mmCIF file of C-alpha atoms in Angstrom:
data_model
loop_
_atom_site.group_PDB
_atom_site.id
_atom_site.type_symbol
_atom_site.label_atom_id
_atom_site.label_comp_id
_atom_site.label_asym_id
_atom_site.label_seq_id
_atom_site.Cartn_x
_atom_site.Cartn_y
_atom_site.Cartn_z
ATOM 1 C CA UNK A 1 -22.900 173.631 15.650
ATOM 2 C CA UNK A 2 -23.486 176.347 18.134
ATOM 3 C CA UNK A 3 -22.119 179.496 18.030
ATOM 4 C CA UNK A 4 -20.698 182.256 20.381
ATOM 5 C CA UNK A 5 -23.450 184.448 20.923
ATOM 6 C CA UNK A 6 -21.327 187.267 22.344
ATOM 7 C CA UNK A 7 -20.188 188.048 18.876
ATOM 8 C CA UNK A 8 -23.475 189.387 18.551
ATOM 9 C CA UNK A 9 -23.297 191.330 21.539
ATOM 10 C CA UNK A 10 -19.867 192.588 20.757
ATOM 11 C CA UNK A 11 -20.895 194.341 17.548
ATOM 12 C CA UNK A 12 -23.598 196.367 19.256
ATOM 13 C CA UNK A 13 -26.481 195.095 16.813
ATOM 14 C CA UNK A 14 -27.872 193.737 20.327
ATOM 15 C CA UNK A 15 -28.871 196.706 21.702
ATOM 16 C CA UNK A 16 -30.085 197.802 17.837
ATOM 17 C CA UNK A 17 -32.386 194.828 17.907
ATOM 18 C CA UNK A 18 -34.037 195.314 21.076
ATOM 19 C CA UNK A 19 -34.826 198.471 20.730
ATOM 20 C CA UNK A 20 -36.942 197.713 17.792
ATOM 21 C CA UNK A 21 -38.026 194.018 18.691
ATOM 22 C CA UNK A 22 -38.449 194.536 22.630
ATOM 23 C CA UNK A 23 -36.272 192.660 24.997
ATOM 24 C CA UNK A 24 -38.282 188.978 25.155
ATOM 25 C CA UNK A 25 -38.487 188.925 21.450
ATOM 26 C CA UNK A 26 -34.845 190.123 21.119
ATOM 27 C CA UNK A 27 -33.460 187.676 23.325
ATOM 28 C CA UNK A 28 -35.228 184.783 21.026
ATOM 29 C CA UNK A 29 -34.256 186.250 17.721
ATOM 30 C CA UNK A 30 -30.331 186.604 18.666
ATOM 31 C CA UNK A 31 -30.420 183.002 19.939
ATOM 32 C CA UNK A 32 -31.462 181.538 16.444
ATOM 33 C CA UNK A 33 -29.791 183.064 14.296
ATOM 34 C CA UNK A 34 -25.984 182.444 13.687
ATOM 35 C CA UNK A 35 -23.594 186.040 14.546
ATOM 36 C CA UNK A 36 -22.523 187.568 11.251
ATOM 37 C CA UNK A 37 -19.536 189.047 12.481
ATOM 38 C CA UNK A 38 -16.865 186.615 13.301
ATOM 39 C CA UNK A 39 -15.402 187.239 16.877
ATOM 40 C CA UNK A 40 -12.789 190.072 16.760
ATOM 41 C CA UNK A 41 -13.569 190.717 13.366
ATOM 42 C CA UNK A 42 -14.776 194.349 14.126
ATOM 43 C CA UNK A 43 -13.554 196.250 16.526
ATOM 44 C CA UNK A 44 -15.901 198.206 18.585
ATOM 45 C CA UNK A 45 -16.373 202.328 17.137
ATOM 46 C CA UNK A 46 -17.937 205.257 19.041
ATOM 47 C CA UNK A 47 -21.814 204.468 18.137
ATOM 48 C CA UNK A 48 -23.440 202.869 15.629
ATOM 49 C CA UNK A 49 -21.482 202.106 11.908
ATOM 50 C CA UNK A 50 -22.670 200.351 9.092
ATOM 51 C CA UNK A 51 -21.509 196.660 9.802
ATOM 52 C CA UNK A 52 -23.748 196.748 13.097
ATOM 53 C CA UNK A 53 -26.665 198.413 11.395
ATOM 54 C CA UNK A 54 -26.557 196.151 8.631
ATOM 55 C CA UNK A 55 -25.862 193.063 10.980
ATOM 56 C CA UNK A 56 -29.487 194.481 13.298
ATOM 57 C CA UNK A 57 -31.408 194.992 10.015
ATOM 58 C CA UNK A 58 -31.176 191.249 9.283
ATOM 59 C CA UNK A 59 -31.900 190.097 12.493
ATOM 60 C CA UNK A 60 -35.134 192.228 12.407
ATOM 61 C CA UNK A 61 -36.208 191.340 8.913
ATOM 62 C CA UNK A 62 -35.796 187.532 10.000
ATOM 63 C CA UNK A 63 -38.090 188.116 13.237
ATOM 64 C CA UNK A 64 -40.481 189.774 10.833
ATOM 65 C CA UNK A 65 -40.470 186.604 8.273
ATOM 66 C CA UNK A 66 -41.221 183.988 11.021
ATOM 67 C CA UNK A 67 -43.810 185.727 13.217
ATOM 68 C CA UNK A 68 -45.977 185.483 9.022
ATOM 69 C CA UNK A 69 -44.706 181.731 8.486
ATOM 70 C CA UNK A 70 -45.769 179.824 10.858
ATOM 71 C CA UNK A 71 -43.814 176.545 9.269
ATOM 72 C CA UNK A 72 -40.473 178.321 8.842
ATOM 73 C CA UNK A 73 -41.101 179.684 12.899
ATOM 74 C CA UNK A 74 -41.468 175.934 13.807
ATOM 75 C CA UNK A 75 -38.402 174.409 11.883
ATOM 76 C CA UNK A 76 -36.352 177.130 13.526
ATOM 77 C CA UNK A 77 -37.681 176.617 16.685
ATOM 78 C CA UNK A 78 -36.800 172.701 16.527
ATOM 79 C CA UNK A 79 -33.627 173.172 15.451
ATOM 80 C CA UNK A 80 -32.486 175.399 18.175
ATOM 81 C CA UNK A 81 -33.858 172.318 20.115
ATOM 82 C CA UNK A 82 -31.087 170.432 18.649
ATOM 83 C CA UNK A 83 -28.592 172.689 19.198
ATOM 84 C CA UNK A 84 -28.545 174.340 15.978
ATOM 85 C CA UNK A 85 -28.787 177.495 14.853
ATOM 86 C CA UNK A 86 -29.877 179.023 11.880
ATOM 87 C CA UNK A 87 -27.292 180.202 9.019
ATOM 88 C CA UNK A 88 -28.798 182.919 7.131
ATOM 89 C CA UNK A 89 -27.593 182.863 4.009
ATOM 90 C CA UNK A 90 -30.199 185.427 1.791
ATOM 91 C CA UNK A 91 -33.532 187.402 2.143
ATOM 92 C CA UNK A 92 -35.481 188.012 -0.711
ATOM 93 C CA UNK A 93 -38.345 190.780 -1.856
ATOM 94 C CA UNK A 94 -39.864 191.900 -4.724
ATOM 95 C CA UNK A 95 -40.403 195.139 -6.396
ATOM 96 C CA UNK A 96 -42.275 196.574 -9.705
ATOM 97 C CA UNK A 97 -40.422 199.156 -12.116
ATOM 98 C CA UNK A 98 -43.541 200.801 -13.560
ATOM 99 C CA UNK A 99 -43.539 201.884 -17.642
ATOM 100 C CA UNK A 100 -41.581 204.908 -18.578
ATOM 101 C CA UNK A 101 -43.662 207.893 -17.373
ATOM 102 C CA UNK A 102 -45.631 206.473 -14.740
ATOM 103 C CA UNK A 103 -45.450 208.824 -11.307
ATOM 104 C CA UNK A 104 -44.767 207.346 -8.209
ATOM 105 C CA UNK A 105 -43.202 209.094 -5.130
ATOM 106 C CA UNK A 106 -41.061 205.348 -4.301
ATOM 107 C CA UNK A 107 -37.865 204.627 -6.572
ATOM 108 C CA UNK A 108 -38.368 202.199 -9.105
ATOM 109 C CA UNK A 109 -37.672 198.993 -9.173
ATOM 110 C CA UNK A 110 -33.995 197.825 -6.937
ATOM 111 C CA UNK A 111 -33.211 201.622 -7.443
ATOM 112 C CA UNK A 112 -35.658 201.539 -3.694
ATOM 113 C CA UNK A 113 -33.305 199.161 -2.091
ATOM 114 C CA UNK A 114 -29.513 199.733 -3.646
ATOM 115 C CA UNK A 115 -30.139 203.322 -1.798
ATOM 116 C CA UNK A 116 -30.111 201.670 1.343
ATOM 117 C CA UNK A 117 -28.072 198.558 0.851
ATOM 118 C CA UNK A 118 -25.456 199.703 -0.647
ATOM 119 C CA UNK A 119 -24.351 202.301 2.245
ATOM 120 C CA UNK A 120 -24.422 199.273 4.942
ATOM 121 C CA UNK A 121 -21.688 197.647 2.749
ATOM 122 C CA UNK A 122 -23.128 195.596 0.048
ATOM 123 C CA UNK A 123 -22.358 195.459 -3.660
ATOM 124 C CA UNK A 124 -24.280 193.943 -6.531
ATOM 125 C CA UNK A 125 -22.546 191.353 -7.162
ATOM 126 C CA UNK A 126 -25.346 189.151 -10.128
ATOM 127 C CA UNK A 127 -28.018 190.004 -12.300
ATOM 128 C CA UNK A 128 -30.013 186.990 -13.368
ATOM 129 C CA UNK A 129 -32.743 187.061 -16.109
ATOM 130 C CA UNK A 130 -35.843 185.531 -15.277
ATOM 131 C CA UNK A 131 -37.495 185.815 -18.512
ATOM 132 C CA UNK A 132 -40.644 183.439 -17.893
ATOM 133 C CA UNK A 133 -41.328 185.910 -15.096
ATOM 134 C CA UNK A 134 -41.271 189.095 -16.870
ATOM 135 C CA UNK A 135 -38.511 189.537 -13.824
ATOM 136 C CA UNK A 136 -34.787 190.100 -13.320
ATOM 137 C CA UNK A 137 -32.681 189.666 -9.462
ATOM 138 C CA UNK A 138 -30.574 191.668 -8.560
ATOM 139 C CA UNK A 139 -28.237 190.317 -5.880
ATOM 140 C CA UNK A 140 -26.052 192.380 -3.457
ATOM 141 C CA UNK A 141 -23.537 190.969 -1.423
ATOM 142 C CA UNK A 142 -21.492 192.194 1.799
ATOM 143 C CA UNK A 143 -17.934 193.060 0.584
ATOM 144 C CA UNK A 144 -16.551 192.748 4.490
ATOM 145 C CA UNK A 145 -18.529 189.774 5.062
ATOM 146 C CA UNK A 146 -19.941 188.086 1.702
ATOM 147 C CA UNK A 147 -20.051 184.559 3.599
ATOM 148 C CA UNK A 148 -21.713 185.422 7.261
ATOM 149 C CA UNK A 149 -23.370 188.422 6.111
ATOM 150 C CA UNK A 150 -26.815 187.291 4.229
ATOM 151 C CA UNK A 151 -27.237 188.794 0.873
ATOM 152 C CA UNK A 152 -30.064 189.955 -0.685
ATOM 153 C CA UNK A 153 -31.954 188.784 -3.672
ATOM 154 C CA UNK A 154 -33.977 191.714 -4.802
ATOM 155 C CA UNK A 155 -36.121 190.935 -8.155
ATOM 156 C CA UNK A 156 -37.717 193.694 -10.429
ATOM 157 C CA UNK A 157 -41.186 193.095 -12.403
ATOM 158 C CA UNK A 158 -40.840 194.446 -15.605
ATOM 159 C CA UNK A 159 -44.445 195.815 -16.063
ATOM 160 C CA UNK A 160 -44.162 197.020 -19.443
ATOM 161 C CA UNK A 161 -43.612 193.626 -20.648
ATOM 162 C CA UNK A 162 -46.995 192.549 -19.828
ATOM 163 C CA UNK A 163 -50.452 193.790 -21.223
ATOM 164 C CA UNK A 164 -51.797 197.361 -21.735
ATOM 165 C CA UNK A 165 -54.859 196.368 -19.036
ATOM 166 C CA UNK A 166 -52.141 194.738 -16.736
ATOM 167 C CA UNK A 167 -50.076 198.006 -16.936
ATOM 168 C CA UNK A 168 -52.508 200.271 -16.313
ATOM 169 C CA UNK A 169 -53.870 197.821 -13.055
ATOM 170 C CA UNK A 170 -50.385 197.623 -12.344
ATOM 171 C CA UNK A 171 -50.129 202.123 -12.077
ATOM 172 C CA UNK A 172 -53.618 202.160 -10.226
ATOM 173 C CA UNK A 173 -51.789 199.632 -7.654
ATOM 174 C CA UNK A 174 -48.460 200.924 -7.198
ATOM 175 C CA UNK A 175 -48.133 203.933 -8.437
ATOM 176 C CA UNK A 176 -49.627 205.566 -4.838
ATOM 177 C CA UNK A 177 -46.952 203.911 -3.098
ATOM 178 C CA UNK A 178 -45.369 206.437 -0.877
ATOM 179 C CA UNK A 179 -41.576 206.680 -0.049
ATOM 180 C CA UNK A 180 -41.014 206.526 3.652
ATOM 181 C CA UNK A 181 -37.301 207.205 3.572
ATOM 182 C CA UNK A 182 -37.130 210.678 5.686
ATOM 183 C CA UNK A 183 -34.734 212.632 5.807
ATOM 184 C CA UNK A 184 -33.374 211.729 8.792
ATOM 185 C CA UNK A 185 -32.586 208.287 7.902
ATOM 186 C CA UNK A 186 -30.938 209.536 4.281
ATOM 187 C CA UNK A 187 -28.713 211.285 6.666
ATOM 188 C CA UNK A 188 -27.356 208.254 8.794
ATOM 189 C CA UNK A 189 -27.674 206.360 5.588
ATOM 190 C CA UNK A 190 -24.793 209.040 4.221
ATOM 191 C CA UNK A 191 -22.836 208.658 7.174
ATOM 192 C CA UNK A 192 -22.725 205.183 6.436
ATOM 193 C CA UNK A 193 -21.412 205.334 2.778
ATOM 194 C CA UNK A 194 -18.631 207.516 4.222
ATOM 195 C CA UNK A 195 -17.392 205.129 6.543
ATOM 196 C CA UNK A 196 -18.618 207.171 9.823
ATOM 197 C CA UNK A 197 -20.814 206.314 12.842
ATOM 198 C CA UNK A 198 -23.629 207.477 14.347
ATOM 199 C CA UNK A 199 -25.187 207.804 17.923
ATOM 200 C CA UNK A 200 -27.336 204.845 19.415
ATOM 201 C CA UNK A 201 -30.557 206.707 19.154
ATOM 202 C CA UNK A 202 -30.112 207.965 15.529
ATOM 203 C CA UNK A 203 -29.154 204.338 14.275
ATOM 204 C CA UNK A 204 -32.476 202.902 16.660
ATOM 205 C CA UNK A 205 -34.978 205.875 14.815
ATOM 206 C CA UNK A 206 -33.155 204.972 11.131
ATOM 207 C CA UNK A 207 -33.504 201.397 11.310
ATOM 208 C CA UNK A 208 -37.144 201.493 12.471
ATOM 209 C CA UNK A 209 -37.912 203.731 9.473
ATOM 210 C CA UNK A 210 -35.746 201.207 7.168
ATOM 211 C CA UNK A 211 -37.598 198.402 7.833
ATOM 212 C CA UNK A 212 -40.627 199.944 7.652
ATOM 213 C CA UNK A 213 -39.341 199.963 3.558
ATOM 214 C CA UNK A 214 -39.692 196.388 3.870
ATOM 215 C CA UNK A 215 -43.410 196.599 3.817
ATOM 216 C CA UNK A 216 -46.371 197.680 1.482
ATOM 217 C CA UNK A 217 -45.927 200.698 0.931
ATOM 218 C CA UNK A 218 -48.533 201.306 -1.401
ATOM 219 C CA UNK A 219 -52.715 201.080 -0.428
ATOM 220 C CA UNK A 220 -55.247 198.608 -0.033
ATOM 221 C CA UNK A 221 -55.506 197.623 -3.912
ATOM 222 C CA UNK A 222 -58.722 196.976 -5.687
ATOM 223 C CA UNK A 223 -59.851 194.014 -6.056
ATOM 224 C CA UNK A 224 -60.556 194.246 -9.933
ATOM 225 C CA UNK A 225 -56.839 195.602 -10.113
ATOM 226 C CA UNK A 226 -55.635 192.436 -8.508
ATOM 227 C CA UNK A 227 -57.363 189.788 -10.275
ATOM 228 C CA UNK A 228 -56.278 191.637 -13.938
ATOM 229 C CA UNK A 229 -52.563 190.995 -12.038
ATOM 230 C CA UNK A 230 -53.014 187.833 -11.278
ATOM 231 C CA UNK A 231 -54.180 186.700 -14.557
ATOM 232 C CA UNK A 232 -50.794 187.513 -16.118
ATOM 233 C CA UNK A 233 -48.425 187.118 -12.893
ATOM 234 C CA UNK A 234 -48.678 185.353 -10.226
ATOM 235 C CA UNK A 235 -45.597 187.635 -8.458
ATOM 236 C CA UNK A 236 -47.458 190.919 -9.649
ATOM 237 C CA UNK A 237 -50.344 189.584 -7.491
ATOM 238 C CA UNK A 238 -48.140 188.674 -4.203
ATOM 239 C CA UNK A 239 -46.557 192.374 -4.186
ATOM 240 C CA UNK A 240 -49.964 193.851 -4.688
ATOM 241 C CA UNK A 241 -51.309 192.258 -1.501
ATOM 242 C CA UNK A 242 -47.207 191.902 0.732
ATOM 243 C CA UNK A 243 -45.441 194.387 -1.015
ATOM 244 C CA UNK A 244 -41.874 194.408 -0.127
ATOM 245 C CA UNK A 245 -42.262 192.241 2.838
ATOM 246 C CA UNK A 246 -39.325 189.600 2.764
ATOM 247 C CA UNK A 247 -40.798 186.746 0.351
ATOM 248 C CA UNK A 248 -38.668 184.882 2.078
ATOM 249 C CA UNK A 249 -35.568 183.731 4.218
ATOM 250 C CA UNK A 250 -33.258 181.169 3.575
ATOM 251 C CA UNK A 251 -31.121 178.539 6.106
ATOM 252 C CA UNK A 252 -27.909 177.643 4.337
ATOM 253 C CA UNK A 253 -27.803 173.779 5.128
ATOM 254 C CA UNK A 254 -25.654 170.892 4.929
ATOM 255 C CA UNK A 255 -27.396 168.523 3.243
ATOM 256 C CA UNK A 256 -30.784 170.460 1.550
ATOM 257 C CA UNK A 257 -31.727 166.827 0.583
ATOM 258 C CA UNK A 258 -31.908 165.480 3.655
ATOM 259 C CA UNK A 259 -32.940 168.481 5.551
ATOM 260 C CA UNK A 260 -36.327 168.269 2.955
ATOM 261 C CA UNK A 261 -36.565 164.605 3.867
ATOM 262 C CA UNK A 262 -36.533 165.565 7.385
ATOM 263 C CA UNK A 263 -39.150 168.360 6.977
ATOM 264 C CA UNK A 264 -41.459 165.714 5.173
ATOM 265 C CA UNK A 265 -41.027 163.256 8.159
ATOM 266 C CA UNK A 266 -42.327 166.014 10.109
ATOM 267 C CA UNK A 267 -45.418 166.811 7.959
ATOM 268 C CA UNK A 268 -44.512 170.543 7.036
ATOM 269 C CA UNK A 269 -45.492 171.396 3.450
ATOM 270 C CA UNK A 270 -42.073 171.027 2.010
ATOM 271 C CA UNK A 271 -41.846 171.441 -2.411
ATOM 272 C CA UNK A 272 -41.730 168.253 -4.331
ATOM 273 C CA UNK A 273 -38.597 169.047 -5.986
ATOM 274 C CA UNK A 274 -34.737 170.042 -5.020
ATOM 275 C CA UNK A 275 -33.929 172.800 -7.548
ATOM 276 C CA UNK A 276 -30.108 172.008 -8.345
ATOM 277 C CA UNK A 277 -28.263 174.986 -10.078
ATOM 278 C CA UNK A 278 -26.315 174.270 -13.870
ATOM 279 C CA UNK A 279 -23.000 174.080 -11.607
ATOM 280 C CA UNK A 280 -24.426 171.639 -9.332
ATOM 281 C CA UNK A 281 -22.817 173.479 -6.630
ATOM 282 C CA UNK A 282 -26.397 175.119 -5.374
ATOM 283 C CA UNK A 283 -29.063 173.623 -4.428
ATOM 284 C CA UNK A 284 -32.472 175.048 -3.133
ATOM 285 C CA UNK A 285 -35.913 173.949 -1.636
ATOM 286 C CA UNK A 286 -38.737 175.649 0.201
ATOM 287 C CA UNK A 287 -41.302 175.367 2.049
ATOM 288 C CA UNK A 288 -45.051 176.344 0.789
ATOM 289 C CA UNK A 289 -45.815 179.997 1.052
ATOM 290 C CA UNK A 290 -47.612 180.490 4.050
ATOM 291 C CA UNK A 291 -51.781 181.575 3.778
ATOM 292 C CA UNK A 292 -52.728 184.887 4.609
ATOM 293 C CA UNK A 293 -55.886 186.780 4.789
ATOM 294 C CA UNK A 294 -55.609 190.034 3.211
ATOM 295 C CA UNK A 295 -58.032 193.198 2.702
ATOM 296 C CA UNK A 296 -59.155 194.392 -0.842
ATOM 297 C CA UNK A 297 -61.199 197.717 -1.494
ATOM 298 C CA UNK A 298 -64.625 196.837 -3.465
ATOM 299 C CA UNK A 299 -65.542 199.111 -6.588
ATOM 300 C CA UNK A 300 -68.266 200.905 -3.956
ATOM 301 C CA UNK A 301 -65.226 201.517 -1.896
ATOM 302 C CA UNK A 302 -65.667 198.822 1.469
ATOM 303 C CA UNK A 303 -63.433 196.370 2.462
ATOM 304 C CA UNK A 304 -63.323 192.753 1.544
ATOM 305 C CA UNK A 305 -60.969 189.810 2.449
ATOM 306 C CA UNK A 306 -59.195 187.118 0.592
ATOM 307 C CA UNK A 307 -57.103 184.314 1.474
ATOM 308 C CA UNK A 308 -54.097 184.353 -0.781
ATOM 309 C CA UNK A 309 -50.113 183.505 -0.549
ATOM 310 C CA UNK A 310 -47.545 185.192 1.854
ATOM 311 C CA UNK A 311 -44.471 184.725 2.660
ATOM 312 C CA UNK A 312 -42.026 181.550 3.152
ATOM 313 C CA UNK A 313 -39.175 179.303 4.200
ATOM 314 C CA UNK A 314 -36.336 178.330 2.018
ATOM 315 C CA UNK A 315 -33.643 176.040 2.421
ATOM 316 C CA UNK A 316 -29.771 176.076 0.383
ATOM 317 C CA UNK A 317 -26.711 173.883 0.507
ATOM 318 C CA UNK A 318 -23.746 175.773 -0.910
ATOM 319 C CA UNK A 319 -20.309 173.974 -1.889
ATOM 320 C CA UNK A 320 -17.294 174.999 -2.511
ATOM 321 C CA UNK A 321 -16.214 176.567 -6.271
ATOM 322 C CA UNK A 322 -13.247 174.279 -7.270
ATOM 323 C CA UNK A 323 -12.167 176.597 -9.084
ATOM 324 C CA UNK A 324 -11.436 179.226 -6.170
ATOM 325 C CA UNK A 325 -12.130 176.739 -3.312
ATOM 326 C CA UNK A 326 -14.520 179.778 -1.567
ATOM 327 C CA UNK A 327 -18.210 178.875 -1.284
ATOM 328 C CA UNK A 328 -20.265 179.135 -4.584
ATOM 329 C CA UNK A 329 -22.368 182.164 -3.468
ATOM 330 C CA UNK A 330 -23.963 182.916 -6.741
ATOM 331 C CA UNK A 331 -27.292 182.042 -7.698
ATOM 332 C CA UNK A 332 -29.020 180.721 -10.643
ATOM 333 C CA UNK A 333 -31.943 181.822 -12.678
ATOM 334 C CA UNK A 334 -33.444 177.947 -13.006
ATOM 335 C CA UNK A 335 -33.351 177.738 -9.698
ATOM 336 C CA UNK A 336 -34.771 181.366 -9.097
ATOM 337 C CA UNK A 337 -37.841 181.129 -11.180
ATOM 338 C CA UNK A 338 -38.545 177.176 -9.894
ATOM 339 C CA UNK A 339 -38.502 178.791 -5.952
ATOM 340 C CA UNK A 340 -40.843 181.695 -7.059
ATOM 341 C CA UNK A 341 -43.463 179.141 -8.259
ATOM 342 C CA UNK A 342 -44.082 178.673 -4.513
ATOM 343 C CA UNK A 343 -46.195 181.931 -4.150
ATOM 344 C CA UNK A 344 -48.338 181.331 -6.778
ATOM 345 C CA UNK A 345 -52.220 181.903 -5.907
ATOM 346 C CA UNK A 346 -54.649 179.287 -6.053
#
């Protein structure tokens, strides 16, 4: 069903977006994505506050996801042809807590991410083991807005559960990573947390620099490092080469059966399997992780390339908790670690 796009528009992430997107690319994003703030639900503050930043960050980090899967770009793009547009209901990324002493100018682990989430207005809401993974999510959750408001799945790799050769790869890889969070943007951040605005131009300058967390921050790694990675985890090796890129972005859906039928009929690389959660009241799919070519440093120091997995396309039906009768918006760890399968290298 189509939505009022001038709840979008109302909440002042519009001008937000375009500032970082440009005004063609703007205009597209705004139009596929469903508003996140029901209309009259916020009423309009002197600048920028959290609810508007947080509600621009999402529509950024979705732009970002589809221009690197090419699949997920053209299922959105058909469905807006229908008259449909897209419910985001999570992102998800991926970070490494390095072993106890390691340095690294970045926060470890979620500790990168709760500093910035939690001042826009989420909460963590579910940890979820994923012990085959070496891994655990961490998801945070809008308190104004858990069921419009897409939350984010952020997962930790535990390094110092794997090897002594895959820990030391793993501090020669990540361990450089620098922390782009100025000042600057600490300060809105804080204004945030306390409930306050800020002008236009600081918000448009803070959320640049924010998503700009939502990258690699770390440098080209080595190409020895990465295999030693990959041998042990196939996640290690997708953060070495994307980072903390969005792994992926996720349409909540009617019917996720159907809806993989549907991608099938139309030849996208949809997974075999619907993963169903031990409720039964979740249920996830995806599509194959997009291939990307990506740079590696030889041991002589030059460049070479690789084709290996990016990012992807998810899809999630949701029902109702009969206990509560509000939408199930946990997740499971079954379903978790069966959905991370689809960025595993070659």
């Amino acid at each position: 069903m189509m939505q009022n796009l001038a709840t979008i528009e109302q909440t002042g992430a519009a001008d937000l977006v375009e500032n970082v997107l440009g005004h063609a690319a703007a205009a597209k994003i705004r139009a596929l994505a469903a508003p996140m703030v029901p209309t009259g639900g916020h009423a309009p503050v002197n600048g920028i506050d959290a609810l508007r930043f947080a509600e621009a960050l999402n529509l950024v980090l979705f732009a970002d996801l589809l221009k690197r899967v090419p699949e997920g770009a053209e299922y959105v793009d058909e469905c807006v042809a229908q008259g449909r547009r897209i419910v985001l209901d999570h992102g998800a990324l991926r970070t490494v807590l390095l072993p106890q002493g390691a340095r690294c100018a970045m926060p470890q682990g979620v500790e990168a991410f709760r500093r910035v989430l939690e001042p826009l207005g989420y909460i963590e809401v579910g940890i979820y083991p994923l012990p085959r993974l070496k891994m655990t999510g961490h998801v945070w959750c809008h308190a104004k807005l858990p069921e419009t408001m897409p939350q984010f799945f952020v997962s930790e790799l535990h390094v110092d559960q794997f090897s002594p050769a895959f820990a030391k790869s793993a501090v020669r890889v990540f361990g450089p990573a620098l922390d782009r969070l100025d000042a600057a943007t600490a300060q809105v951040l804080s204004r945030f947390a306390a409930g306050g605005s800020v002008p236009q131009d600081d918000a448009v300058a803070a959320l640049k620099v924010v998503m700009g967390l939502f990258d690699r921050q770390h440098p080209v790694p080595f190409e020895s490092d990465y295999e030693i990675l990959r041998a042990e985890s196939a996640e290690a090796a997708w953060i070495a080469t994307e980072g903390n890129a969005f792994n992926h972005v996720t349409d909540r859906v009617a019917d996720v059966e159907a809806t993989a039928q549907g991608e099938r009929v139309a030849g996208r690389s949809i997974k075999d399997k619907v993963e169903v959660s031990a409720s039964g009241r979740v249920r996830q799919t995806a599509l194959r992780a997009a291939q990307v070519k990506r740079s590696f440093r030889a041991e002589d120091g030059t460049l070479t390339a690789q084709t290996v997995p990016g990012s992807f396309f998810e899809f999630i039906t949701r029902r109702a908790d009969p206990a509560t009768g509000k939408l199930d918006l946990t997740f499971d760890s079954g379903n978790a670690t069966g959905i991370f399968k689809m960025t595993a290298a070659a």
